[in-house]
PDB file of C-alpha atoms in Angstrom:
ATOM      1  CA  MET A  16     116.625 138.186 110.803  1.00 44.00           C
ATOM      2  CA  LYS A  17     115.241 134.897 111.198  1.00 52.00           C
ATOM      3  CA  SER A  18     116.627 132.343 113.674  1.00 60.00           C
ATOM      4  CA  GLU A  19     117.833 128.969 112.557  1.00 63.00           C
ATOM      5  CA  SER A  20     115.061 127.333 114.595  1.00 64.00           C
ATOM      6  CA  SER A  21     112.442 129.523 112.821  1.00 69.00           C
ATOM      7  CA  ASN A  22     113.921 128.484 109.511  1.00 79.00           C
ATOM      8  CA  ASN A  23     114.013 124.757 110.478  1.00 81.00           C
ATOM      9  CA  HIS A  24     110.286 125.017 111.657  1.00 85.00           C
ATOM     10  CA  GLU A  25     109.265 126.664 108.403  1.00 90.00           C
ATOM     11  CA  GLU A  26     111.137 124.110 106.278  1.00 90.00           C
ATOM     12  CA  PHE A  27     109.711 121.230 108.286  1.00 90.00           C
ATOM     13  CA  LEU A  28     106.073 122.662 107.889  1.00 91.00           C
ATOM     14  CA  ARG A  29     106.615 123.110 104.181  1.00 92.00           C
ATOM     15  CA  LEU A  30     107.874 119.523 103.761  1.00 92.00           C
ATOM     16  CA  PHE A  31     105.329 117.853 106.178  1.00 91.00           C
ATOM     17  CA  THR A  32     102.427 119.735 104.582  1.00 91.00           C
ATOM     18  CA  ALA A  33     103.424 118.712 101.083  1.00 90.00           C
ATOM     19  CA  ASN A  34     103.798 114.989 102.095  1.00 90.00           C
ATOM     20  CA  GLU A  35     101.120 114.604 104.816  1.00 91.00           C
ATOM     21  CA  SER A  36      98.507 113.122 102.378  1.00 88.00           C
ATOM     22  CA  ALA A  37     100.961 110.477 101.115  1.00 88.00           C
ATOM     23  CA  ILE A  38     102.046 109.547 104.706  1.00 91.00           C
ATOM     24  CA  ARG A  39      98.371 109.432 105.894  1.00 90.00           C
ATOM     25  CA  ALA A  40      97.518 107.204 102.928  1.00 88.00           C
ATOM     26  CA  TYR A  41     100.383 104.933 103.695  1.00 87.00           C
ATOM     27  CA  VAL A  42      99.337 104.655 107.378  1.00 90.00           C
ATOM     28  CA  ARG A  43      95.700 104.146 106.321  1.00 88.00           C
ATOM     29  CA  CYS A  44      96.615 101.045 104.448  1.00 84.00           C
ATOM     30  CA  LEU A  45      98.185  99.589 107.505  1.00 84.00           C
ATOM     31  CA  VAL A  46      95.433 100.106 110.201  1.00 85.00           C
ATOM     32  CA  PRO A  47      91.770  99.162 110.297  1.00 83.00           C
ATOM     33  CA  THR A  48      90.160 102.675 110.772  1.00 86.00           C
ATOM     34  CA  ARG A  49      90.598 106.358 109.993  1.00 86.00           C
ATOM     35  CA  ASP A  50      90.536 107.139 113.729  1.00 87.00           C
ATOM     36  CA  ASP A  51      93.439 104.756 114.173  1.00 88.00           C
ATOM     37  CA  ALA A  52      95.420 106.533 111.325  1.00 90.00           C
ATOM     38  CA  ALA A  53      94.618 109.877 112.824  1.00 90.00           C
ATOM     39  CA  ASP A  54      96.047 108.749 116.231  1.00 91.00           C
ATOM     40  CA  ILE A  55      99.136 107.373 114.517  1.00 93.00           C
ATOM     41  CA  MET A  56      99.599 110.455 112.430  1.00 93.00           C
ATOM     42  CA  GLN A  57      99.811 112.627 115.507  1.00 92.00           C
ATOM     43  CA  GLY A  58     102.665 110.532 116.923  1.00 92.00           C
ATOM     44  CA  ILE A  59     104.432 110.454 113.496  1.00 93.00           C
ATOM     45  CA  SER A  60     104.385 114.162 113.362  1.00 92.00           C
ATOM     46  CA  LEU A  61     105.896 114.565 116.713  1.00 93.00           C
ATOM     47  CA  VAL A  62     108.522 112.052 115.898  1.00 93.00           C
ATOM     48  CA  LEU A  63     109.221 113.772 112.482  1.00 92.00           C
ATOM     49  CA  TRP A  64     109.633 117.155 114.143  1.00 92.00           C
ATOM     50  CA  GLY A  65     111.641 115.901 117.008  1.00 92.00           C
ATOM     51  CA  LYS A  66     114.176 114.138 114.612  1.00 91.00           C
ATOM     52  CA  PHE A  67     113.963 116.724 111.787  1.00 91.00           C
ATOM     53  CA  HIS A  68     117.431 117.962 112.652  1.00 88.00           C
ATOM     54  CA  GLU A  69     118.907 114.453 111.921  1.00 88.00           C
ATOM     55  CA  LEU A  70     117.569 114.573 108.298  1.00 85.00           C
ATOM     56  CA  GLU A  71     120.649 115.153 105.963  1.00 84.00           C
ATOM     57  CA  GLU A  72     118.941 115.587 102.726  1.00 86.00           C
ATOM     58  CA  LEU A  73     115.700 117.450 102.476  1.00 85.00           C
ATOM     59  CA  ASP A  74     114.945 115.805  99.098  1.00 86.00           C
ATOM     60  CA  GLY A  75     114.685 112.567 100.963  1.00 86.00           C
ATOM     61  CA  PHE A  76     112.036 113.798 103.361  1.00 91.00           C
ATOM     62  CA  ARG A  77     109.133 111.647 101.954  1.00 90.00           C
ATOM     63  CA  SER A  78     111.137 108.541 102.097  1.00 88.00           C
ATOM     64  CA  TRP A  79     112.376 109.208 105.650  1.00 92.00           C
ATOM     65  CA  ALA A  80     108.883 110.115 106.890  1.00 92.00           C
ATOM     66  CA  LEU A  81     107.373 106.981 105.308  1.00 90.00           C
ATOM     67  CA  ALA A  82     110.136 104.922 107.265  1.00 89.00           C
ATOM     68  CA  VAL A  83     109.221 106.764 110.414  1.00 92.00           C
ATOM     69  CA  ALA A  84     105.435 106.039 109.679  1.00 92.00           C
ATOM     70  CA  ARG A  85     106.247 102.371 109.208  1.00 90.00           C
ATOM     71  CA  TYR A  86     107.905 102.110 112.596  1.00 89.00           C
ATOM     72  CA  GLU A  87     105.272 104.119 114.341  1.00 91.00           C
ATOM     73  CA  THR A  88     102.587 101.871 112.869  1.00 90.00           C
ATOM     74  CA  LEU A  89     104.376  98.759 113.679  1.00 87.00           C
ATOM     75  CA  ALA A  90     104.595 100.144 117.300  1.00 87.00           C
ATOM     76  CA  TRP A  91     100.988 100.774 117.299  1.00 87.00           C
ATOM     77  CA  HIS A  92     100.218  97.231 116.202  1.00 82.00           C
ATOM     78  CA  ARG A  93     102.633  95.913 118.825  1.00 81.00           C
ATOM     79  CA  ASP A  94     100.897  97.924 121.484  1.00 78.00           C
ATOM     80  CA  ARG A  95      97.520  96.321 120.423  1.00 76.00           C
ATOM     81  CA  ALA A  96      98.933  92.789 120.204  1.00 66.00           C
ATOM     82  CA  ARG A  97      96.439  91.599 122.777  1.00 62.00           C
ATOM     83  CA  ASP A  98      93.617  92.239 120.342  1.00 57.00           C
ATOM     84  CA  ARG A  99      92.347  89.075 118.518  1.00 55.00           C
ATOM     85  CA  LEU A 100      92.091  90.944 115.228  1.00 55.00           C
ATOM     86  CA  VAL A 101      95.743  92.094 114.738  1.00 54.00           C
ATOM     87  CA  LEU A 102      97.854  90.984 111.796  1.00 56.00           C
ATOM     88  CA  ALA A 103     101.081  89.123 112.339  1.00 60.00           C
ATOM     89  CA  GLY A 104     104.090  91.231 112.292  1.00 62.00           C
ATOM     90  CA  ASP A 105     105.529  89.500 109.199  1.00 65.00           C
ATOM     91  CA  VAL A 106     102.324  90.027 107.312  1.00 68.00           C
ATOM     92  CA  LEU A 107     102.098  93.713 108.497  1.00 66.00           C
ATOM     93  CA  GLY A 108     105.763  94.054 107.286  1.00 71.00           C
ATOM     94  CA  MET A 109     104.910  92.732 103.800  1.00 74.00           C
ATOM     95  CA  ILE A 110     102.025  95.098 103.637  1.00 73.00           C
ATOM     96  CA  ALA A 111     104.223  98.054 104.698  1.00 72.00           C
ATOM     97  CA  ILE A 112     106.759  97.265 102.059  1.00 74.00           C
ATOM     98  CA  ASP A 113     104.148  96.945  99.339  1.00 74.00           C
ATOM     99  CA  SER A 114     102.539 100.190 100.381  1.00 73.00           C
ATOM    100  CA  ALA A 115     105.865 102.031 100.252  1.00 72.00           C
ATOM    101  CA  GLN A 116     106.377 100.706  96.733  1.00 71.00           C
ATOM    102  CA  GLN A 117     102.848 101.664  95.659  1.00 75.00           C
ATOM    103  CA  GLU A 118     103.459 105.218  97.116  1.00 76.00           C
ATOM    104  CA  LYS A 119     106.588 105.537  94.881  1.00 77.00           C
ATOM    105  CA  ARG A 120     104.435 104.641  91.905  1.00 79.00           C
ATOM    106  CA  LEU A 121     101.470 106.774  92.896  1.00 81.00           C
ATOM    107  CA  SER A 122     103.913 109.823  93.471  1.00 82.00           C
ATOM    108  CA  ALA A 123     105.401 109.352  90.108  1.00 85.00           C
ATOM    109  CA  GLN A 124     101.842 109.209  88.678  1.00 88.00           C
ATOM    110  CA  ARG A 125     100.764 112.406  90.654  1.00 88.00           C
ATOM    111  CA  ASP A 126     103.986 114.293  89.351  1.00 89.00           C
ATOM    112  CA  ALA A 127     103.218 113.210  85.702  1.00 92.00           C
ATOM    113  CA  LEU A 128      99.561 114.293  85.831  1.00 92.00           C
ATOM    114  CA  GLU A 129     100.503 117.560  87.338  1.00 92.00           C
ATOM    115  CA  ASN A 130     103.089 118.194  84.530  1.00 92.00           C
ATOM    116  CA  CYS A 131     100.513 117.187  81.908  1.00 94.00           C
ATOM    117  CA  LEU A 132      97.907 119.507  83.398  1.00 93.00           C
ATOM    118  CA  LYS A 133     100.372 122.315  83.153  1.00 94.00           C
ATOM    119  CA  GLN A 134     100.777 121.679  79.378  1.00 93.00           C
ATOM    120  CA  LEU A 135      97.079 122.263  78.833  1.00 92.00           C
ATOM    121  CA  PRO A 136      95.951 125.741  77.911  1.00 92.00           C
ATOM    122  CA  VAL A 137      94.968 127.698  80.924  1.00 93.00           C
ATOM    123  CA  ASP A 138      91.260 127.794  80.016  1.00 91.00           C
ATOM    124  CA  LYS A 139      91.062 124.165  79.393  1.00 92.00           C
ATOM    125  CA  ARG A 140      93.029 123.381  82.607  1.00 91.00           C
ATOM    126  CA  HIS A 141      90.657 125.546  84.660  1.00 91.00           C
ATOM    127  CA  LEU A 142      87.649 123.691  83.288  1.00 91.00           C
ATOM    128  CA  VAL A 143      89.172 120.235  83.957  1.00 91.00           C
ATOM    129  CA  LEU A 144      90.091 121.105  87.523  1.00 90.00           C
ATOM    130  CA  GLY A 145      86.826 122.825  88.010  1.00 89.00           C
ATOM    131  CA  ALA A 146      84.836 119.756  87.132  1.00 90.00           C
ATOM    132  CA  TYR A 147      86.573 118.018  90.094  1.00 87.00           C
ATOM    133  CA  GLU A 148      86.265 120.685  92.732  1.00 86.00           C
ATOM    134  CA  PRO A 149      84.375 119.519  95.891  1.00 85.00           C
ATOM    135  CA  GLY A 150      80.790 120.282  95.800  1.00 85.00           C
ATOM    136  CA  VAL A 151      80.872 121.522  92.303  1.00 85.00           C
ATOM    137  CA  CYS A 152      77.679 121.617  90.115  1.00 88.00           C
ATOM    138  CA  ILE A 153      78.824 120.071  86.743  1.00 87.00           C
ATOM    139  CA  GLN A 154      76.093 122.158  84.980  1.00 90.00           C
ATOM    140  CA  GLU A 155      77.671 125.289  86.151  1.00 89.00           C
ATOM    141  CA  VAL A 156      81.146 124.267  84.799  1.00 89.00           C
ATOM    142  CA  ALA A 157      79.452 123.041  81.537  1.00 91.00           C
ATOM    143  CA  GLU A 158      77.842 126.586  81.287  1.00 91.00           C
ATOM    144  CA  GLN A 159      81.163 128.221  81.905  1.00 88.00           C
ATOM    145  CA  SER A 160      82.526 126.176  78.968  1.00 91.00           C
ATOM    146  CA  GLY A 161      79.567 127.189  76.684  1.00 92.00           C
ATOM    147  CA  ARG A 162      78.528 123.664  76.267  1.00 92.00           C
ATOM    148  CA  THR A 163      75.553 121.495  77.327  1.00 93.00           C
ATOM    149  CA  VAL A 164      76.117 119.017  80.214  1.00 91.00           C
ATOM    150  CA  ALA A 165      76.198 116.165  77.745  1.00 93.00           C
ATOM    151  CA  ALA A 166      78.660 117.908  75.391  1.00 94.00           C
ATOM    152  CA  PHE A 167      80.840 118.963  78.497  1.00 91.00           C
ATOM    153  CA  TYR A 168      80.972 115.232  79.711  1.00 93.00           C
ATOM    154  CA  GLN A 169      82.136 114.306  76.087  1.00 95.00           C
ATOM    155  CA  TRP A 170      84.735 116.999  76.153  1.00 94.00           C
ATOM    156  CA  LEU A 171      85.829 116.117  79.610  1.00 92.00           C
ATOM    157  CA  HIS A 172      86.196 112.357  78.592  1.00 95.00           C
ATOM    158  CA  ARG A 173      88.448 113.370  75.708  1.00 95.00           C
ATOM    159  CA  MET A 174      90.436 115.658  78.002  1.00 94.00           C
ATOM    160  CA  ARG A 175      90.940 112.758  80.437  1.00 94.00           C
ATOM    161  CA  LEU A 176      92.077 110.530  77.552  1.00 95.00           C
ATOM    162  CA  ARG A 177      94.522 113.247  76.437  1.00 94.00           C
ATOM    163  CA  LEU A 178      95.819 113.486  80.072  1.00 94.00           C
ATOM    164  CA  ARG A 179      96.025 109.667  80.482  1.00 94.00           C
ATOM    165  CA  ASP A 180      98.052 109.395  77.267  1.00 94.00           C
ATOM    166  CA  CYS A 181     100.422 112.198  78.394  1.00 93.00           C
ATOM    167  CA  CYS A 182     100.952 110.492  81.777  1.00 93.00           C
ATOM    168  CA  ARG A 183     101.777 107.264  80.149  1.00 93.00           C
ATOM    169  CA  ARG A 184     104.176 108.789  77.818  1.00 93.00           C
ATOM    170  CA  SER A 185     105.864 110.719  80.721  1.00 90.00           C
ATOM    171  CA  LEU A 186     105.988 107.502  82.818  1.00 89.00           C
ATOM    172  CA  GLU A 187     107.510 105.562  79.982  1.00 89.00           C
ATOM    173  CA  THR A 188     110.075 108.127  79.428  1.00 86.00           C
ATOM    174  CA  GLU A 189     111.159 107.821  82.983  1.00 76.00           C
ATOM    175  CA  GLY A 190     110.808 104.147  82.864  1.00 75.00           C
ATOM    176  CA  LEU A 191     108.158 103.934  85.472  1.00 65.00           C
ATOM    177  CA  SER A 192     105.312 102.527  83.427  1.00 61.00           C
TER     178      SER A 192
END
């Protein structure tokens, strides 16, 4: 039987892994370099794990994590206030609020796209996703589809339009367009 600590650890890792890219993107909007964001992310992950037991609703993990990220980033900026190239606190606060609002919109868009992709037949979904794999040779994907490269690009364009329209309808239904 797993201990409660082990269950908490697994749940934290599941939630953190699912939301890490969104948290990192949020932090990246607020700091000048990727290295700065990486440093701040280490601190954020420690704070999140240390305070995970305080989180009442697991569904609110992303919002909670983004709030922690905001405070950790503000603390990072405060610690570097001696630098001549630091944004004023009120400007940083406005950027943080705007970034959080953008994240909500982008999250809804990602969810809509994921749902629209699930609606595609498996073979078409495989080809669309295959075209965006890192390091993919588009000619190989075109051959898998039985099309020339030019014909595959035309087909892919039509599929992107279809997915875009599906996402728009989904977001409009949810009142998020």
